[in-house]
């Protein structure tokens, strides 16, 4: 019992020591936790206006924490001077600030949104920076002594992570249990946000335990904990050598049999299934190869020789599947991702055969290089698939005379099914590609089947029979008009709008001051409403209904509830100009919050616009 208490207390002492050893890293983690708690405190309608600020802070602080960990370790292990330590911590703070500013001013997507959000590409580039910092940290921690190496430092980082995770889960479960008992017995009205605060604090403590687990990396220091941290316990050796290696070898036999079946039957499985199994096999196998580098058992020695050869055979076969897929539907995100992983796996397998354990640092650097490549302009995961699909679509449209003089032309005769499916497939990918590099003739609202038919002259033809859409996890506000009377006696004109839709809807009427033109439309990408009125061709009103949407979200925050029929007053929005009084009445309103990207999409179906002219 004393040994257990001593071990646990040592872990928490190390967590406290982590602030002294890695001050910039743990300060950034603390900042991350504070920002998270502020977001928890603010409900979504109040939080939306600061969404961009919070997201930029989260990404910058996460990057700053990992970068600082690598920078401080490098300074201590290479120089071990007070000046180097100070520079490393200041560098971590500077990188955090620089990342925040770059994201906030250059990595935000404002067009089509009310308050802006961090673009997927900007977030991916910060993620790559985090990966580079983590890999750099592992490489540097493997260099201090001749007995160390990438495999040992990699295992040490994994060991620190899982130990910290275990303690963090125990802290989370224990604290949540105590609070749950307090709520049930003493204070049943307690807010559920308390559990979110506990989760946030447990996450922060987990990070401090993680950084506190590492030994002293200072140059010239011999920390006895280094050998303990890098050493694989006996149960891990048994897990890797006695359980995981036989599983991978059995999977190899299955994959070889699978390849033989495909060769004889000529029946190819789904590319996504095939690529998923192959990439999982390759990446997991390479990781396991690194983990058993120093094991001397017969099965570990056999695996180190056999696996790279087996992986190369399987990956060469997978290359043919990729070529067939590219010929069939062109390059998309799935194919791009598989190609990058394929290159990494093949080069890594060759290096393991040729250089063995000496290749580990090169493999890690190759991973970093491919990660950087995947977020570069023009050749990255966002730009290259889009440009390739645009070229594919243009070729198909030109062949069918559907693209003339830079404009889409409806088909005179119905194209073949395969051609319609190919056009629909390319259009559907580009609609959801979230790219600003689409050609001018490509309409963002082609995802609407009626618009698609109008532009191309035929209905969308999906290969699977079901239109594809990006997977989301979302909450929504869904409102519908109730059957109530509305006093409109103060208005002169009632203008019945056909539909909210995604195309612009217009109406005209003549008043005492001249001719009025009403324009109602929804921004194609997000459905943001745009309401304009012109008097004698002069713009007198332009409103995106932000005040109205804020009011609705405050009264009906996004949730998983069914459609609500609010009082009719909530389905109306009054506006005025020096010339007019206006009342917008909506049939239905749907606002969706995508939890994966913190973005909102809108669908407002306008019913009637009531207008009276001022004297």
mmCIF file of N, CA and C in Angstrom, residues 23-92:
data_model
loop_
_atom_site.group_PDB
_atom_site.id
_atom_site.type_symbol
_atom_site.label_atom_id
_atom_site.label_comp_id
_atom_site.label_asym_id
_atom_site.label_seq_id
_atom_site.Cartn_x
_atom_site.Cartn_y
_atom_site.Cartn_z
ATOM 1 N N UNK A 23 7.599 25.365 -18.753
ATOM 2 C CA UNK A 23 6.656 26.434 -18.385
ATOM 3 C C UNK A 23 5.796 26.919 -19.542
ATOM 4 N N UNK A 24 6.397 27.141 -20.714
ATOM 5 C CA UNK A 24 5.618 27.664 -21.838
ATOM 6 C C UNK A 24 4.583 26.648 -22.310
ATOM 7 N N UNK A 25 4.964 25.373 -22.343
ATOM 8 C CA UNK A 25 4.046 24.332 -22.812
ATOM 9 C C UNK A 25 2.840 24.209 -21.889
ATOM 10 N N UNK A 26 3.080 24.164 -20.597
ATOM 11 C CA UNK A 26 1.976 23.988 -19.660
ATOM 12 C C UNK A 26 1.159 25.267 -19.480
ATOM 13 N N UNK A 27 1.781 26.423 -19.675
ATOM 14 C CA UNK A 27 1.020 27.668 -19.655
ATOM 15 C C UNK A 27 0.060 27.722 -20.832
ATOM 16 N N UNK A 28 0.528 27.274 -21.999
ATOM 17 C CA UNK A 28 -0.351 27.215 -23.168
ATOM 18 C C UNK A 28 -1.503 26.243 -22.930
ATOM 19 N N UNK A 29 -1.202 25.111 -22.296
ATOM 20 C CA UNK A 29 -2.258 24.142 -21.980
ATOM 21 C C UNK A 29 -3.267 24.740 -21.003
ATOM 22 N N UNK A 30 -2.773 25.513 -20.030
ATOM 23 C CA UNK A 30 -3.669 26.181 -19.091
ATOM 24 C C UNK A 30 -4.551 27.188 -19.813
ATOM 25 N N UNK A 31 -3.962 27.932 -20.747
ATOM 26 C CA UNK A 31 -4.744 28.876 -21.540
ATOM 27 C C UNK A 31 -5.816 28.165 -22.354
ATOM 28 N N UNK A 32 -5.466 27.015 -22.912
ATOM 29 C CA UNK A 32 -6.425 26.210 -23.673
ATOM 30 C C UNK A 32 -7.607 25.828 -22.783
ATOM 31 N N UNK A 33 -7.304 25.407 -21.553
ATOM 32 C CA UNK A 33 -8.364 25.015 -20.624
ATOM 33 C C UNK A 33 -9.249 26.210 -20.254
ATOM 34 N N UNK A 34 -8.640 27.377 -20.048
ATOM 35 C CA UNK A 34 -9.418 28.563 -19.683
ATOM 36 C C UNK A 34 -10.351 28.985 -20.821
ATOM 37 N N UNK A 35 -9.847 28.958 -22.051
ATOM 38 C CA UNK A 35 -10.686 29.296 -23.193
ATOM 39 C C UNK A 35 -11.848 28.317 -23.303
ATOM 40 N N UNK A 36 -11.552 27.034 -23.064
ATOM 41 C CA UNK A 36 -12.606 26.018 -23.117
ATOM 42 C C UNK A 36 -13.681 26.287 -22.074
ATOM 43 N N UNK A 37 -13.279 26.660 -20.861
ATOM 44 C CA UNK A 37 -14.256 26.931 -19.805
ATOM 45 C C UNK A 37 -15.083 28.171 -20.105
ATOM 46 N N UNK A 38 -14.478 29.153 -20.761
ATOM 47 C CA UNK A 38 -15.247 30.338 -21.169
ATOM 48 C C UNK A 38 -16.299 29.938 -22.195
ATOM 49 N N UNK A 39 -15.923 29.069 -23.120
ATOM 50 C CA UNK A 39 -16.877 28.605 -24.132
ATOM 51 C C UNK A 39 -18.003 27.796 -23.483
ATOM 52 N N UNK A 40 -17.654 27.032 -22.470
ATOM 53 C CA UNK A 40 -18.691 26.265 -21.766
ATOM 54 C C UNK A 40 -19.675 27.206 -21.084
ATOM 55 N N UNK A 41 -19.162 28.268 -20.502
ATOM 56 C CA UNK A 41 -20.009 29.205 -19.773
ATOM 57 C C UNK A 41 -20.979 29.925 -20.707
ATOM 58 N N UNK A 42 -20.514 30.245 -21.901
ATOM 59 C CA UNK A 42 -21.360 30.959 -22.852
ATOM 60 C C UNK A 42 -22.225 29.975 -23.633
ATOM 61 N N UNK A 43 -23.516 30.181 -23.654
ATOM 62 C CA UNK A 43 -24.387 29.379 -24.494
ATOM 63 C C UNK A 43 -24.130 29.743 -25.956
ATOM 64 N N UNK A 44 -24.606 28.869 -26.857
ATOM 65 C CA UNK A 44 -24.210 29.049 -28.252
ATOM 66 C C UNK A 44 -24.599 30.407 -28.853
ATOM 67 N N UNK A 45 -25.810 30.893 -28.696
ATOM 68 C CA UNK A 45 -26.095 32.178 -29.338
ATOM 69 C C UNK A 45 -25.144 33.280 -28.900
ATOM 70 N N UNK A 46 -24.779 33.296 -27.627
ATOM 71 C CA UNK A 46 -23.840 34.304 -27.144
ATOM 72 C C UNK A 46 -22.423 34.001 -27.595
ATOM 73 N N UNK A 47 -22.137 32.722 -27.799
ATOM 74 C CA UNK A 47 -20.781 32.319 -28.167
ATOM 75 C C UNK A 47 -20.495 32.525 -29.651
ATOM 76 N N UNK A 48 -21.545 32.521 -30.473
ATOM 77 C CA UNK A 48 -21.333 32.534 -31.926
ATOM 78 C C UNK A 48 -20.526 33.738 -32.384
ATOM 79 N N UNK A 49 -20.776 34.892 -31.797
ATOM 80 C CA UNK A 49 -20.067 36.102 -32.211
ATOM 81 C C UNK A 49 -18.573 36.015 -31.935
ATOM 82 N N UNK A 50 -18.180 35.171 -30.974
ATOM 83 C CA UNK A 50 -16.766 35.031 -30.619
ATOM 84 C C UNK A 50 -16.193 33.693 -31.100
ATOM 85 N N UNK A 51 -16.938 33.022 -31.956
ATOM 86 C CA UNK A 51 -16.541 31.688 -32.390
ATOM 87 C C UNK A 51 -15.166 31.693 -33.052
ATOM 88 N N UNK A 52 -14.935 32.646 -33.953
ATOM 89 C CA UNK A 52 -13.649 32.733 -34.643
ATOM 90 C C UNK A 52 -12.521 32.987 -33.652
ATOM 91 N N UNK A 53 -12.733 33.902 -32.720
ATOM 92 C CA UNK A 53 -11.715 34.218 -31.710
ATOM 93 C C UNK A 53 -11.366 32.974 -30.893
ATOM 94 N N UNK A 54 -12.378 32.264 -30.410
ATOM 95 C CA UNK A 54 -12.135 31.082 -29.586
ATOM 96 C C UNK A 54 -11.434 29.979 -30.370
ATOM 97 N N UNK A 55 -11.877 29.754 -31.606
ATOM 98 C CA UNK A 55 -11.238 28.705 -32.411
ATOM 99 C C UNK A 55 -9.781 29.029 -32.694
ATOM 100 N N UNK A 56 -9.500 30.288 -33.001
ATOM 101 C CA UNK A 56 -8.108 30.691 -33.254
ATOM 102 C C UNK A 56 -7.258 30.501 -31.998
ATOM 103 N N UNK A 57 -7.813 30.864 -30.840
ATOM 104 C CA UNK A 57 -7.085 30.682 -29.582
ATOM 105 C C UNK A 57 -6.836 29.211 -29.309
ATOM 106 N N UNK A 58 -7.841 28.371 -29.523
ATOM 107 C CA UNK A 58 -7.673 26.939 -29.276
ATOM 108 C C UNK A 58 -6.568 26.354 -30.147
ATOM 109 N N UNK A 59 -6.618 26.633 -31.445
ATOM 110 C CA UNK A 59 -5.597 26.083 -32.346
ATOM 111 C C UNK A 59 -4.209 26.624 -32.008
ATOM 112 N N UNK A 60 -4.119 27.917 -31.748
ATOM 113 C CA UNK A 60 -2.815 28.526 -31.454
ATOM 114 C C UNK A 60 -2.227 27.984 -30.153
ATOM 115 N N UNK A 61 -3.051 27.837 -29.129
ATOM 116 C CA UNK A 61 -2.561 27.345 -27.841
ATOM 117 C C UNK A 61 -2.178 25.866 -27.919
ATOM 118 N N UNK A 62 -2.941 25.077 -28.676
ATOM 119 C CA UNK A 62 -2.583 23.666 -28.843
ATOM 120 C C UNK A 62 -1.243 23.535 -29.555
ATOM 121 N N UNK A 63 -1.056 24.304 -30.621
ATOM 122 C CA UNK A 63 0.218 24.285 -31.340
ATOM 123 C C UNK A 63 1.339 24.792 -30.449
ATOM 124 N N UNK A 64 1.070 25.880 -29.718
ATOM 125 C CA UNK A 64 2.099 26.446 -28.846
ATOM 126 C C UNK A 64 2.539 25.488 -27.768
ATOM 127 N N UNK A 65 1.613 24.702 -27.223
ATOM 128 C CA UNK A 65 1.960 23.747 -26.164
ATOM 129 C C UNK A 65 2.922 22.681 -26.675
ATOM 130 N N UNK A 66 2.617 22.097 -27.829
ATOM 131 C CA UNK A 66 3.461 21.019 -28.363
ATOM 132 C C UNK A 66 4.771 21.579 -28.895
ATOM 133 N N UNK A 67 4.717 22.736 -29.572
ATOM 134 C CA UNK A 67 5.949 23.351 -30.063
ATOM 135 C C UNK A 67 6.881 23.693 -28.904
ATOM 136 N N UNK A 68 6.335 24.245 -27.845
ATOM 137 C CA UNK A 68 7.162 24.598 -26.684
ATOM 138 C C UNK A 68 7.807 23.364 -26.075
ATOM 139 N N UNK A 69 7.064 22.255 -26.036
ATOM 140 C CA UNK A 69 7.609 21.006 -25.512
ATOM 141 C C UNK A 69 8.844 20.596 -26.302
ATOM 142 N N UNK A 70 8.761 20.691 -27.641
ATOM 143 C CA UNK A 70 9.900 20.314 -28.482
ATOM 144 C C UNK A 70 11.036 21.322 -28.365
ATOM 145 N N UNK A 71 10.696 22.618 -28.352
ATOM 146 C CA UNK A 71 11.731 23.659 -28.307
ATOM 147 C C UNK A 71 12.509 23.618 -26.993
ATOM 148 N N UNK A 72 11.805 23.466 -25.875
ATOM 149 C CA UNK A 72 12.480 23.432 -24.568
ATOM 150 C C UNK A 72 13.352 22.190 -24.449
ATOM 151 N N UNK A 73 12.854 21.049 -24.921
ATOM 152 C CA UNK A 73 13.648 19.817 -24.878
ATOM 153 C C UNK A 73 14.906 19.956 -25.715
ATOM 154 N N UNK A 74 14.786 20.572 -26.877
ATOM 155 C CA UNK A 74 15.957 20.781 -27.739
ATOM 156 C C UNK A 74 16.972 21.688 -27.048
ATOM 157 N N UNK A 75 16.498 22.781 -26.465
ATOM 158 C CA UNK A 75 17.407 23.720 -25.799
ATOM 159 C C UNK A 75 18.118 23.072 -24.618
ATOM 160 N N UNK A 76 17.392 22.294 -23.827
ATOM 161 C CA UNK A 76 17.988 21.669 -22.645
ATOM 162 C C UNK A 76 18.950 20.547 -23.018
ATOM 163 N N UNK A 77 18.592 19.737 -24.015
ATOM 164 C CA UNK A 77 19.440 18.592 -24.360
ATOM 165 C C UNK A 77 20.647 18.988 -25.198
ATOM 166 N N UNK A 78 20.541 20.092 -25.936
ATOM 167 C CA UNK A 78 21.656 20.506 -26.798
ATOM 168 C C UNK A 78 22.576 21.522 -26.128
ATOM 169 N N UNK A 79 22.027 22.393 -25.278
ATOM 170 C CA UNK A 79 22.818 23.497 -24.735
ATOM 171 C C UNK A 79 22.845 23.508 -23.208
ATOM 172 N N UNK A 80 21.682 23.369 -22.572
ATOM 173 C CA UNK A 80 21.574 23.380 -21.107
ATOM 174 C C UNK A 80 22.143 24.659 -20.506
ATOM 175 N N UNK A 81 21.685 25.782 -21.036
ATOM 176 C CA UNK A 81 22.047 27.075 -20.464
ATOM 177 C C UNK A 81 20.770 27.845 -20.161
ATOM 178 N N UNK A 82 20.869 28.774 -19.212
ATOM 179 C CA UNK A 82 19.713 29.577 -18.870
ATOM 180 C C UNK A 82 19.224 30.403 -20.046
ATOM 181 N N UNK A 83 20.144 30.886 -20.851
ATOM 182 C CA UNK A 83 19.773 31.700 -22.012
ATOM 183 C C UNK A 83 18.990 30.870 -23.027
ATOM 184 N N UNK A 84 19.492 29.656 -23.308
ATOM 185 C CA UNK A 84 18.808 28.787 -24.267
ATOM 186 C C UNK A 84 17.417 28.410 -23.765
ATOM 187 N N UNK A 85 17.311 28.154 -22.466
ATOM 188 C CA UNK A 85 16.015 27.809 -21.876
ATOM 189 C C UNK A 85 15.027 28.966 -22.020
ATOM 190 N N UNK A 86 15.500 30.185 -21.767
ATOM 191 C CA UNK A 86 14.651 31.359 -21.886
ATOM 192 C C UNK A 86 14.217 31.574 -23.334
ATOM 193 N N UNK A 87 15.165 31.432 -24.268
ATOM 194 C CA UNK A 87 14.844 31.621 -25.686
ATOM 195 C C UNK A 87 13.810 30.600 -26.147
ATOM 196 N N UNK A 88 13.945 29.358 -25.689
ATOM 197 C CA UNK A 88 13.002 28.309 -26.089
ATOM 198 C C UNK A 88 11.598 28.629 -25.598
ATOM 199 N N UNK A 89 11.473 29.092 -24.348
ATOM 200 C CA UNK A 89 10.156 29.437 -23.815
ATOM 201 C C UNK A 89 9.565 30.658 -24.518
ATOM 202 N N UNK A 90 10.407 31.652 -24.784
ATOM 203 C CA UNK A 90 9.928 32.830 -25.513
ATOM 204 C C UNK A 90 9.531 32.466 -26.936
ATOM 205 N N UNK A 91 10.273 31.529 -27.536
ATOM 206 C CA UNK A 91 9.924 31.075 -28.884
ATOM 207 C C UNK A 91 8.552 30.402 -28.881
ATOM 208 N N UNK A 92 8.283 29.602 -27.845
ATOM 209 C CA UNK A 92 6.975 28.976 -27.743
ATOM 210 C C UNK A 92 5.861 29.994 -27.633
#
